[in-house]
Tab-separated table of C-alpha atoms in Angstrom:
chain	number	residue	atom	x	y	z
T	1	UNK	CA	-23.073	110.572	-114.369
T	2	UNK	CA	-25.601	110.815	-112.088
T	3	UNK	CA	-29.117	111.801	-113.826
T	4	UNK	CA	-31.115	112.604	-110.731
T	5	UNK	CA	-29.437	112.764	-107.570
T	6	UNK	CA	-30.508	112.966	-103.817
T	7	UNK	CA	-29.080	113.810	-100.617
T	8	UNK	CA	-28.811	112.626	-97.966
T	9	UNK	CA	-29.144	108.886	-98.757
T	10	UNK	CA	-30.419	108.326	-95.332
T	11	UNK	CA	-31.545	110.510	-92.717
T	12	UNK	CA	-32.505	109.768	-88.943
T	13	UNK	CA	-33.607	112.411	-86.761
T	14	UNK	CA	-36.222	112.889	-83.792
T	15	UNK	CA	-39.483	113.657	-83.891
T	16	UNK	CA	-40.626	117.502	-83.966
T	17	UNK	CA	-37.312	118.118	-85.722
T	18	UNK	CA	-36.909	120.007	-89.303
T	19	UNK	CA	-35.014	118.722	-91.814
T	20	UNK	CA	-34.576	119.194	-95.661
T	21	UNK	CA	-34.028	116.346	-98.716
T	22	UNK	CA	-32.270	117.758	-101.597
T	23	UNK	CA	-32.344	116.818	-105.143
T	24	UNK	CA	-30.910	117.681	-108.353
T	25	UNK	CA	-31.445	116.699	-111.926
T	26	UNK	CA	-28.703	117.524	-114.630
T	27	UNK	CA	-30.801	116.236	-117.399
T	28	UNK	CA	-32.156	119.530	-118.446
T	29	UNK	CA	-35.807	118.452	-117.536
T	30	UNK	CA	-38.287	120.639	-116.890
T	31	UNK	CA	-40.350	118.994	-114.263
T	32	UNK	CA	-39.818	117.466	-111.050
T	33	UNK	CA	-41.489	115.240	-108.716
T	34	UNK	CA	-41.256	114.289	-105.165
T	35	UNK	CA	-42.978	110.729	-104.348
T	36	UNK	CA	-43.435	108.777	-100.982
T	37	UNK	CA	-42.794	105.046	-100.741
T	38	UNK	CA	-43.996	103.590	-97.702
T	39	UNK	CA	-42.915	100.283	-95.767
T	40	UNK	CA	-45.400	98.267	-98.003
T	41	UNK	CA	-43.224	99.553	-101.130
T	42	UNK	CA	-46.410	101.835	-102.195
T	43	UNK	CA	-45.484	104.470	-104.094
T	44	UNK	CA	-47.395	107.887	-104.035
T	45	UNK	CA	-46.900	110.963	-105.715
T	46	UNK	CA	-46.866	114.097	-103.399
T	47	UNK	CA	-45.677	117.506	-105.509
T	48	UNK	CA	-44.602	117.613	-108.866
T	49	UNK	CA	-43.162	121.388	-110.177
T	50	UNK	CA	-42.883	122.195	-113.995
T	51	UNK	CA	-40.376	125.093	-114.938
T	52	UNK	CA	-40.651	126.158	-111.151
T	53	UNK	CA	-44.138	126.444	-110.921
T	54	UNK	CA	-46.080	124.025	-108.531
T	55	UNK	CA	-48.129	121.510	-111.047
T	56	UNK	CA	-49.515	118.672	-108.315
T	57	UNK	CA	-49.929	119.157	-104.702
T	58	UNK	CA	-51.340	116.176	-103.346
T	59	UNK	CA	-53.268	115.735	-99.910
T	60	UNK	CA	-50.044	116.128	-97.977
T	61	UNK	CA	-49.761	117.851	-94.330
T	62	UNK	CA	-48.638	121.261	-94.851
T	63	UNK	CA	-45.398	120.491	-92.837
T	64	UNK	CA	-44.288	119.476	-96.221
T	65	UNK	CA	-42.920	122.026	-98.163
T	66	UNK	CA	-41.197	121.535	-101.485
T	67	UNK	CA	-38.917	124.440	-102.835
T	68	UNK	CA	-37.556	125.014	-106.684
T	69	UNK	CA	-34.970	127.503	-106.892
T	70	UNK	CA	-34.358	126.643	-110.276
T	71	UNK	CA	-35.420	123.884	-112.660
T	72	UNK	CA	-32.612	121.688	-111.886
T	73	UNK	CA	-33.358	121.789	-108.316
T	74	UNK	CA	-36.348	120.364	-106.320
T	75	UNK	CA	-35.613	120.228	-102.434
T	76	UNK	CA	-38.253	119.036	-99.842
T	77	UNK	CA	-38.233	120.770	-96.455
T	78	UNK	CA	-40.084	119.131	-93.298
T	79	UNK	CA	-41.252	120.854	-90.340
T	80	UNK	CA	-41.893	119.127	-86.967
T	81	UNK	CA	-41.145	115.641	-88.308
T	82	UNK	CA	-43.752	112.539	-87.214
T	83	UNK	CA	-43.193	109.029	-86.582
T	84	UNK	CA	-45.545	108.408	-89.739
T	85	UNK	CA	-42.969	110.624	-91.869
T	86	UNK	CA	-40.892	107.294	-92.176
T	87	UNK	CA	-40.390	106.411	-95.280
T	88	UNK	CA	-38.210	106.326	-98.599
T	89	UNK	CA	-38.664	109.499	-100.377
T	90	UNK	CA	-37.813	109.670	-104.237
T	91	UNK	CA	-37.320	112.390	-106.413
T	92	UNK	CA	-37.932	112.298	-110.042
T	93	UNK	CA	-37.853	114.319	-113.215
T	94	UNK	CA	-39.390	114.278	-116.502
T	95	UNK	CA	-38.592	116.100	-119.713
T	96	UNK	CA	-42.124	117.456	-120.311
T	97	UNK	CA	-45.137	117.686	-118.035
T	98	UNK	CA	-47.855	114.355	-118.532
T	99	UNK	CA	-48.744	113.947	-121.702
T	100	UNK	CA	-45.790	115.918	-123.654
T	101	UNK	CA	-43.837	113.837	-125.954
T	102	UNK	CA	-41.006	112.806	-123.456
T	103	UNK	CA	-42.717	112.556	-120.044
T	104	UNK	CA	-41.148	109.387	-119.086
T	105	UNK	CA	-39.980	110.076	-115.017
T	106	UNK	CA	-36.633	109.136	-114.234
T	107	UNK	CA	-36.098	108.415	-110.402
T	108	UNK	CA	-33.420	109.467	-108.063
T	109	UNK	CA	-32.083	106.857	-105.696
T	110	UNK	CA	-33.914	107.652	-102.530
T	111	UNK	CA	-33.586	108.753	-99.106
T	112	UNK	CA	-34.548	106.985	-96.590
T	113	UNK	CA	-36.037	108.725	-93.861
T	114	UNK	CA	-36.261	107.361	-90.083
T	115	UNK	CA	-37.876	109.413	-87.611
T	116	UNK	CA	-37.354	107.962	-83.906
H	1	UNK	CA	-61.585	105.559	-105.948
H	2	UNK	CA	-58.822	104.785	-108.901
H	3	UNK	CA	-56.759	101.870	-107.869
H	4	UNK	CA	-54.358	99.896	-110.012
H	5	UNK	CA	-53.301	96.446	-108.781
H	6	UNK	CA	-51.114	93.475	-109.190
H	7	UNK	CA	-52.605	89.652	-109.134
H	8	UNK	CA	-49.494	88.206	-107.971
H	9	UNK	CA	-47.309	89.913	-105.190
H	10	UNK	CA	-44.519	87.330	-105.792
H	11	UNK	CA	-43.361	85.511	-108.682
H	12	UNK	CA	-40.898	82.918	-108.675
H	13	UNK	CA	-39.449	81.796	-111.848
H	14	UNK	CA	-36.447	79.622	-113.207
H	15	UNK	CA	-33.488	81.159	-114.947
H	16	UNK	CA	-34.321	81.239	-118.447
H	17	UNK	CA	-38.011	80.844	-118.199
H	18	UNK	CA	-40.206	83.429	-119.270
H	19	UNK	CA	-42.059	85.729	-116.899
H	20	UNK	CA	-45.503	87.538	-116.961
H	21	UNK	CA	-46.146	89.884	-114.544
H	22	UNK	CA	-49.813	91.204	-114.387
H	23	UNK	CA	-51.600	94.303	-113.479
H	24	UNK	CA	-55.378	95.332	-113.371
H	25	UNK	CA	-56.643	99.030	-113.491
H	26	UNK	CA	-59.745	100.504	-112.609
H	27	UNK	CA	-59.863	103.637	-114.436
H	28	UNK	CA	-61.065	103.298	-118.014
H	29	UNK	CA	-60.230	106.889	-118.849
H	30	UNK	CA	-56.305	106.122	-118.359
H	31	UNK	CA	-54.387	106.294	-121.363
H	32	UNK	CA	-50.745	105.717	-120.591
H	33	UNK	CA	-49.307	102.992	-118.859
H	34	UNK	CA	-45.870	102.032	-117.722
H	35	UNK	CA	-43.778	99.639	-116.244
H	36	UNK	CA	-40.671	100.175	-113.458
H	37	UNK	CA	-38.313	97.809	-112.081
H	38	UNK	CA	-37.285	98.740	-108.716
H	39	UNK	CA	-34.301	97.073	-107.321
H	40	UNK	CA	-33.303	96.723	-103.359
H	41	UNK	CA	-32.048	100.184	-102.485
H	42	UNK	CA	-32.313	101.758	-105.462
H	43	UNK	CA	-35.228	104.069	-107.063
H	44	UNK	CA	-37.676	102.703	-109.604
H	45	UNK	CA	-36.121	102.337	-113.217
H	46	UNK	CA	-38.045	102.901	-116.414
H	47	UNK	CA	-38.452	99.546	-118.428
H	48	UNK	CA	-41.279	100.236	-120.758
H	49	UNK	CA	-44.288	102.078	-121.302
H	50	UNK	CA	-47.534	102.127	-123.715
H	51	UNK	CA	-50.343	104.396	-124.681
H	52	UNK	CA	-54.008	103.534	-124.904
H	53	UNK	CA	-53.617	103.531	-128.694
H	54	UNK	CA	-51.693	100.557	-128.871
H	55	UNK	CA	-52.449	96.866	-127.775
H	56	UNK	CA	-48.732	95.774	-127.435
H	57	UNK	CA	-45.154	97.117	-127.412
H	58	UNK	CA	-41.746	95.449	-127.455
H	59	UNK	CA	-38.466	96.283	-126.030
H	60	UNK	CA	-35.363	94.369	-125.435
H	61	UNK	CA	-36.548	91.324	-123.779
H	62	UNK	CA	-39.711	92.768	-122.299
H	63	UNK	CA	-43.072	93.267	-123.950
H	64	UNK	CA	-45.997	94.963	-122.596
H	65	UNK	CA	-49.626	94.292	-123.676
H	66	UNK	CA	-52.686	96.223	-122.694
H	67	UNK	CA	-56.369	94.700	-122.725
H	68	UNK	CA	-58.285	97.899	-122.417
H	69	UNK	CA	-61.380	95.866	-122.735
H	70	UNK	CA	-60.965	93.990	-119.351
H	71	UNK	CA	-58.620	96.813	-118.230
H	72	UNK	CA	-55.337	94.639	-117.798
H	73	UNK	CA	-51.825	95.227	-118.219
H	74	UNK	CA	-49.072	92.858	-118.351
H	75	UNK	CA	-45.362	92.756	-118.605
H	76	UNK	CA	-43.363	89.926	-120.141
H	77	UNK	CA	-39.890	89.193	-119.921
H	78	UNK	CA	-38.239	86.567	-122.023
H	79	UNK	CA	-35.467	84.497	-120.870
H	80	UNK	CA	-35.392	85.698	-117.129
H	81	UNK	CA	-32.156	86.281	-115.674
H	82	UNK	CA	-30.986	86.654	-112.220
H	83	UNK	CA	-30.316	90.524	-112.725
H	84	UNK	CA	-34.188	90.804	-113.292
H	85	UNK	CA	-34.760	89.903	-109.491
H	86	UNK	CA	-36.965	93.400	-108.255
H	87	UNK	CA	-40.052	94.380	-107.448
H	88	UNK	CA	-41.963	95.372	-110.821
H	89	UNK	CA	-44.748	98.461	-110.537
H	90	UNK	CA	-47.362	99.174	-113.160
H	91	UNK	CA	-48.504	102.520	-113.090
H	92	UNK	CA	-51.424	104.306	-115.101
H	93	UNK	CA	-52.334	107.912	-116.166
H	94	UNK	CA	-55.313	109.607	-117.510
H	95	UNK	CA	-54.467	112.363	-119.796
H	96	UNK	CA	-52.414	114.790	-118.133
H	97	UNK	CA	-53.157	113.695	-114.517
H	98	UNK	CA	-50.545	112.072	-112.271
H	99	UNK	CA	-49.190	108.913	-112.302
H	100	UNK	CA	-50.837	106.182	-110.103
H	101	UNK	CA	-48.690	103.380	-108.910
H	102	UNK	CA	-49.717	99.654	-108.469
H	103	UNK	CA	-48.712	97.953	-105.150
H	104	UNK	CA	-45.640	96.376	-106.859
H	105	UNK	CA	-44.702	92.456	-107.736
H	106	UNK	CA	-41.631	90.960	-106.653
H	107	UNK	CA	-39.981	88.730	-109.050
H	108	UNK	CA	-37.511	86.346	-107.913
H	109	UNK	CA	-35.481	84.267	-110.338
H	110	UNK	CA	-33.727	80.963	-109.474
H	111	UNK	CA	-30.758	79.050	-110.900
């Protein structure tokens, strides 16, 4: 049983294109996140949603737009892709928001985005 | 600015030995710390966490030590196995803020 799943696993696209990455969690968690991991393995949060409400919006270009249709899904849409967007994007979820009793984050398998 | 770093980017140990992965953090207000393991091609996997009201927490074969005086966190893995080979990340958080991850340490286990 996959707890946090992402599609696609690999995404190769041309500069300037628009693409989406989907994330679903079947853990019944209230909070979901998007992280970006660069080529040096540095992991940085991009967005967080709690009960479909945007909680964290880091300094991310507005070409990136998260969308949460329901608590179990958090999709990431990227417009006008640039070379620097190439990275691995991880979705994560936690039962509670930070500071709650069950705020441990569980990560998906990642989506490797390559922009040519 | 805030930073969470690791002393050693790569740690090589022999199978059966104990491993110690260190992490320094700079935000003295951080009150929650967590270790993740990331195997090649996979997402980070939760190992163990600790809150600032504790100095030590043990799990199965793993122990996390927190020294708030010197802002230091360590992960000890007992009887290291080949399956422990991965990149290990520490992360910190202040109150209800976001998790800030360190740069990662690669653990290599040799037979």
